[in-house]
XYZ file of N, CA and C in Angstrom:
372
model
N 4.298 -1.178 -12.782
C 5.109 -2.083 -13.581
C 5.351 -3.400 -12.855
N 6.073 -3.235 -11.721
C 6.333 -4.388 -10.741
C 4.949 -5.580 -10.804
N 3.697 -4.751 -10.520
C 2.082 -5.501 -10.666
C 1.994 -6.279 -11.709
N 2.665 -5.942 -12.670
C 2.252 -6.800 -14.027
C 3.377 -7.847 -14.138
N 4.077 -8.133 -13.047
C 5.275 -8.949 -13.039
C 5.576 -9.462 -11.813
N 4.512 -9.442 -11.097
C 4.278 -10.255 -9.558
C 4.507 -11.822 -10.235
N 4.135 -12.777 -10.785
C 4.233 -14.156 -10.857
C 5.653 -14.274 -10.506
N 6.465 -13.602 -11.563
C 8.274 -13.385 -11.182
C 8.804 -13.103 -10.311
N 8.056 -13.030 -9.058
C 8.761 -12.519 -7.875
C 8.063 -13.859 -6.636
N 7.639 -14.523 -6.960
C 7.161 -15.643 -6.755
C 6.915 -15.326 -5.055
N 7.224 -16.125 -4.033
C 6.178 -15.747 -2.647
C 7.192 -15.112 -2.177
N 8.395 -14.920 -1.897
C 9.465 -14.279 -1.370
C 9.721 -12.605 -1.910
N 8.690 -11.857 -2.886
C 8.102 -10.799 -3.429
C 9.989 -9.958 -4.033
N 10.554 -10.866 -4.508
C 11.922 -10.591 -4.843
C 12.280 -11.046 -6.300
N 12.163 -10.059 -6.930
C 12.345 -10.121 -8.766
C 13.789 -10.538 -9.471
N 14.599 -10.623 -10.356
C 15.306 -10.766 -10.739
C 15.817 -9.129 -11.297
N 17.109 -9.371 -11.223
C 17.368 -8.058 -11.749
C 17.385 -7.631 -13.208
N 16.658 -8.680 -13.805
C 16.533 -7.971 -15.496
C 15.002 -7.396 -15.305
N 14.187 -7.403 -14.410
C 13.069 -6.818 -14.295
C 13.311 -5.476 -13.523
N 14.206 -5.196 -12.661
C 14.443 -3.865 -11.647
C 14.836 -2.920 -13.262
N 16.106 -4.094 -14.217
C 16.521 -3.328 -15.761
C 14.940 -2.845 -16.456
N 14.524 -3.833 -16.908
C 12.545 -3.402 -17.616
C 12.734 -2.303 -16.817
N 12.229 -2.380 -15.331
C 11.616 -1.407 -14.868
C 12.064 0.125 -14.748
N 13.620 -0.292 -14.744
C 13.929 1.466 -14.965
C 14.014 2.249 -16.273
N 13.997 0.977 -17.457
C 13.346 1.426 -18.896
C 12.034 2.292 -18.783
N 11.166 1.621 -18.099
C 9.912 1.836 -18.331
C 9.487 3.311 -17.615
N 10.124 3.235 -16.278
C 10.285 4.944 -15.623
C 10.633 5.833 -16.510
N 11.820 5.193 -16.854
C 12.446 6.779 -17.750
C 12.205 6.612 -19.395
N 11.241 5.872 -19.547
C 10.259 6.203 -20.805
C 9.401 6.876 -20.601
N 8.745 6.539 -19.638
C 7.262 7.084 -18.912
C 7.518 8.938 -18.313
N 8.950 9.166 -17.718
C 9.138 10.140 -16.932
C 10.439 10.455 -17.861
N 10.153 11.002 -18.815
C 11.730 11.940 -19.625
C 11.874 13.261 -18.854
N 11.475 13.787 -18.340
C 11.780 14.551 -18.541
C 12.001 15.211 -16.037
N 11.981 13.806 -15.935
C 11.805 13.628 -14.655
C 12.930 14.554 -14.024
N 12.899 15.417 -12.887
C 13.897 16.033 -12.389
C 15.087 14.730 -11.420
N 16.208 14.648 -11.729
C 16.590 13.704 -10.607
C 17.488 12.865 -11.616
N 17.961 12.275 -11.275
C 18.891 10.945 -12.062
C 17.974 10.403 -12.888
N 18.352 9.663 -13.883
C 17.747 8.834 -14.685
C 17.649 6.971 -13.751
N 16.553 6.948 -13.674
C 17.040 5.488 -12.812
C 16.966 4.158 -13.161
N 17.600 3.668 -12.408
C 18.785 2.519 -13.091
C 18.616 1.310 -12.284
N 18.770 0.266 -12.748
C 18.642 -0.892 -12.196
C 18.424 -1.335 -10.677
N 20.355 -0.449 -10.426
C 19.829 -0.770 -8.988
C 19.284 0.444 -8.489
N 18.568 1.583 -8.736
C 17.837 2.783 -8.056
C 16.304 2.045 -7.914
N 16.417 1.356 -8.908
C 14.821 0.667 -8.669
C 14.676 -0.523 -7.980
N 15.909 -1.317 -7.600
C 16.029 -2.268 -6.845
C 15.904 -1.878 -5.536
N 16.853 -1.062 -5.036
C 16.922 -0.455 -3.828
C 15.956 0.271 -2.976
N 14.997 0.847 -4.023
C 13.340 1.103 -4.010
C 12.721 0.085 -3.500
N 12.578 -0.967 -4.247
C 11.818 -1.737 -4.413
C 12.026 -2.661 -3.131
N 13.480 -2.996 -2.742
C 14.207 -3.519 -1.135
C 13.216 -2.582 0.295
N 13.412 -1.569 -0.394
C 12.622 -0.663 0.620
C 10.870 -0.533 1.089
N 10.810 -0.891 -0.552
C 8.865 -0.687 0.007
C 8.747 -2.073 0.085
N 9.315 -3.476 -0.542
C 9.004 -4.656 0.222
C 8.873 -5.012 1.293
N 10.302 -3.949 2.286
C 9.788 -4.256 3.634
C 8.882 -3.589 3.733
N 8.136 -2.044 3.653
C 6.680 -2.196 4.250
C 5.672 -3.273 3.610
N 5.692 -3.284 2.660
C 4.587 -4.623 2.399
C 4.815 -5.883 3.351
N 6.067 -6.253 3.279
C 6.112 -7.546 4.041
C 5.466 -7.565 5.567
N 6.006 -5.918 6.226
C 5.693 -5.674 7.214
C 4.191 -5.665 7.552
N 3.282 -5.028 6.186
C 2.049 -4.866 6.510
C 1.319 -6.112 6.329
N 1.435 -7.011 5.616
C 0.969 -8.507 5.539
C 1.191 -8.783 6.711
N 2.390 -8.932 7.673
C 2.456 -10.233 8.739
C 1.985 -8.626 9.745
N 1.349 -7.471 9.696
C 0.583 -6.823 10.905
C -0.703 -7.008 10.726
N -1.515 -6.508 11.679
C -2.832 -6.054 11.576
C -3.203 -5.127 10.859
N -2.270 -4.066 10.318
C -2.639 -3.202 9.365
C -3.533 -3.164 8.435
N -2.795 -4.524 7.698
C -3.028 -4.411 6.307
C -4.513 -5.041 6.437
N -4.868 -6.126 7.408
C -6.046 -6.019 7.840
C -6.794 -5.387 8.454
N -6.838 -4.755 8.990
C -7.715 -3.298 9.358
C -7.814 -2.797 8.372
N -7.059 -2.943 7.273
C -7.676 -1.383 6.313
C -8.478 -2.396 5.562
N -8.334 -3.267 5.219
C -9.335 -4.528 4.549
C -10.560 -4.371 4.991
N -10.572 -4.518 6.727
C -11.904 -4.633 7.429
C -12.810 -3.040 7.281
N -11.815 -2.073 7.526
C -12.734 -1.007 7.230
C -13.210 -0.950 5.630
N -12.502 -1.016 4.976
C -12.671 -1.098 3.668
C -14.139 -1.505 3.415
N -14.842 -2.536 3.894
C -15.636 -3.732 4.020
C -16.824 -2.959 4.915
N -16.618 -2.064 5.725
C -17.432 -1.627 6.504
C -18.830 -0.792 5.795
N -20.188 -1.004 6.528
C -21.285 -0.978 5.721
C -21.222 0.679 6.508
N -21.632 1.212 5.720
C -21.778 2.945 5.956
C -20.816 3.896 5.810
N -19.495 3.368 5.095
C -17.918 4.064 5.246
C -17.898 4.112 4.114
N -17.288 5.116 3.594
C -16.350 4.964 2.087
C -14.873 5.229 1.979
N -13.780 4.246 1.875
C -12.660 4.582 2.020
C -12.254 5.118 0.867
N -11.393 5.825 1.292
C -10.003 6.590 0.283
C -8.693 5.884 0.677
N -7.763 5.658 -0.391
C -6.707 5.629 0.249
C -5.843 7.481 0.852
N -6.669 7.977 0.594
C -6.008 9.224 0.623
C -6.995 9.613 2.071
N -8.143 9.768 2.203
C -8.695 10.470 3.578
C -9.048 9.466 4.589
N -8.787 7.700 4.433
C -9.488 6.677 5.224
C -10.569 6.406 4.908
N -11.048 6.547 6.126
C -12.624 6.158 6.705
C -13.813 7.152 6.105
N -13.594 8.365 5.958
C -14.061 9.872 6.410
C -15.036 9.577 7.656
N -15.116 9.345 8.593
C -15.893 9.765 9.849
C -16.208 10.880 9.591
N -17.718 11.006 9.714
C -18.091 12.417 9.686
C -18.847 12.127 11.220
N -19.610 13.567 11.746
C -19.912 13.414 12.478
C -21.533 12.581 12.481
N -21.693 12.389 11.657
C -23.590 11.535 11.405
C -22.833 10.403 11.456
N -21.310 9.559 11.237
C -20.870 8.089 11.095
C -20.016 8.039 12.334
N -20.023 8.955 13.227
C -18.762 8.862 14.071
C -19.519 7.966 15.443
N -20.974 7.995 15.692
C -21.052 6.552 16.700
C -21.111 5.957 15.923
N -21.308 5.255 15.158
C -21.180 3.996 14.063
C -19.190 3.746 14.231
N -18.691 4.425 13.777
C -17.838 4.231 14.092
C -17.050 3.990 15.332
N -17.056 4.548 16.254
C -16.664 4.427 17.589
C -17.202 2.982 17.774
N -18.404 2.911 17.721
C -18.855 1.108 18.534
C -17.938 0.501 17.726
N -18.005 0.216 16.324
C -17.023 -0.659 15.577
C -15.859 -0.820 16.360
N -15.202 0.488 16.141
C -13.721 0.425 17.013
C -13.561 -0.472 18.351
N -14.891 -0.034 19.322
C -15.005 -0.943 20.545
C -15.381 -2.279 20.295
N -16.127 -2.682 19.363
C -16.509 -4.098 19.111
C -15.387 -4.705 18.765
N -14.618 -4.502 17.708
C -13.750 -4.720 16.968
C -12.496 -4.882 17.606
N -12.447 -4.192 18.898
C -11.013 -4.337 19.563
C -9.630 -3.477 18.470
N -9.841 -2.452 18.007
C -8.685 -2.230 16.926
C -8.351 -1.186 17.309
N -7.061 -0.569 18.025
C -6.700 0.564 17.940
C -5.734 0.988 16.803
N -6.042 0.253 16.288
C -4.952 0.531 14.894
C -6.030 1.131 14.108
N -7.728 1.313 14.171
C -8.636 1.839 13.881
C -8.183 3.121 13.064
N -7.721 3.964 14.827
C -7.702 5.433 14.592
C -7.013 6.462 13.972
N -5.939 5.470 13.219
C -5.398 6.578 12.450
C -5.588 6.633 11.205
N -6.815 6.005 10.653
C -7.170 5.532 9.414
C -8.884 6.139 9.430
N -9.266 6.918 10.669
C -10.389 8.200 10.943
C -10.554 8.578 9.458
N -10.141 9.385 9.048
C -9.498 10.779 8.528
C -8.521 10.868 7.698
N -6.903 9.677 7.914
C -6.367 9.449 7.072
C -6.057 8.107 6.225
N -5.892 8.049 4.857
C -5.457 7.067 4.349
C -4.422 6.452 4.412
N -4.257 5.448 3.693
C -3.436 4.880 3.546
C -2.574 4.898 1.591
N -1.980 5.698 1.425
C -2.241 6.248 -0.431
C -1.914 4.773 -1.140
N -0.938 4.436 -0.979
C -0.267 3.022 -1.383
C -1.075 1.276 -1.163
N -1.850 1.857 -0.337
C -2.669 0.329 -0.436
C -3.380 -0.581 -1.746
N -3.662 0.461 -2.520
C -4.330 -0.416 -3.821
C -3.316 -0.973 -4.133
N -2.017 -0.318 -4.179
C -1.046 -0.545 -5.089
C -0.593 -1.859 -4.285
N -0.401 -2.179 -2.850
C 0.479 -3.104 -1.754
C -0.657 -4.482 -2.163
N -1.879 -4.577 -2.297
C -2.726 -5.022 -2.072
C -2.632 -5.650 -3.275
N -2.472 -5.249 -4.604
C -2.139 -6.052 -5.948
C -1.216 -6.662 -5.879
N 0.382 -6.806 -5.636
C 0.941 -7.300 -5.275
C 0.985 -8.168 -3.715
N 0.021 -8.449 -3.466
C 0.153 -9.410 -1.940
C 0.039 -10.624 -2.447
């Protein structure tokens, strides 16, 4: 929801609160029958306070570039859910990268994903 309403949050990635209102319409249209509170303006604000800082965080790290660069990498197929998959037929291919590349932020993106990146990555 937030994705289709990025222009409104202009570079400071901070919406108005009649959109956090849309947006908790749109949850608890989408999710009736959701276990948990019905959520509400500010439940989706306070959300939304929360995963901005990782986004914000992952823009100004290397993260969010590393997963770009592997992303990009010729012989890999990422998931946001398993990474890289290194298997063992890609794992010197991989290793030199890592050493060429200088990235130890590489290795924890082996094997695992990152689940939320498509989603961080539309909104950047």
């Amino acid at each position: 929801f937030l994705a289709t309403h990025k222009a409104e949050a202009g570079d400071s990635v901070t919406f108005k609160n009649s959109v956090y209102s849309d947006a908790s319409k749109h949850l608890n249209t989408l999710y009736p029958t959701h276990r948990g509170a019905a959520k509400s303006q500010s439940s989706c604000k306070t959300k939304w306070n929360n995963m901005s800082f990782i986004i914000i965080y992952l823009s100004t790290t290397k993260s969010y570039n590393v997963i770009k660069d592997i992303r990009s990498l010729s012989g890999f197929t990422w998931s946001d859910e398993h990474g890289a998959g290194v298997t063992p037929e890609t794992s010197g291919t991989w290793d030199a990268h890592a050493r060429v590349r200088v990235h130890p932020l590489l290795k924890p993106f082996t094997h695992k994903g990152f689940p939320h990146f498509t989603a961080v990555e539309a909104l950047m």
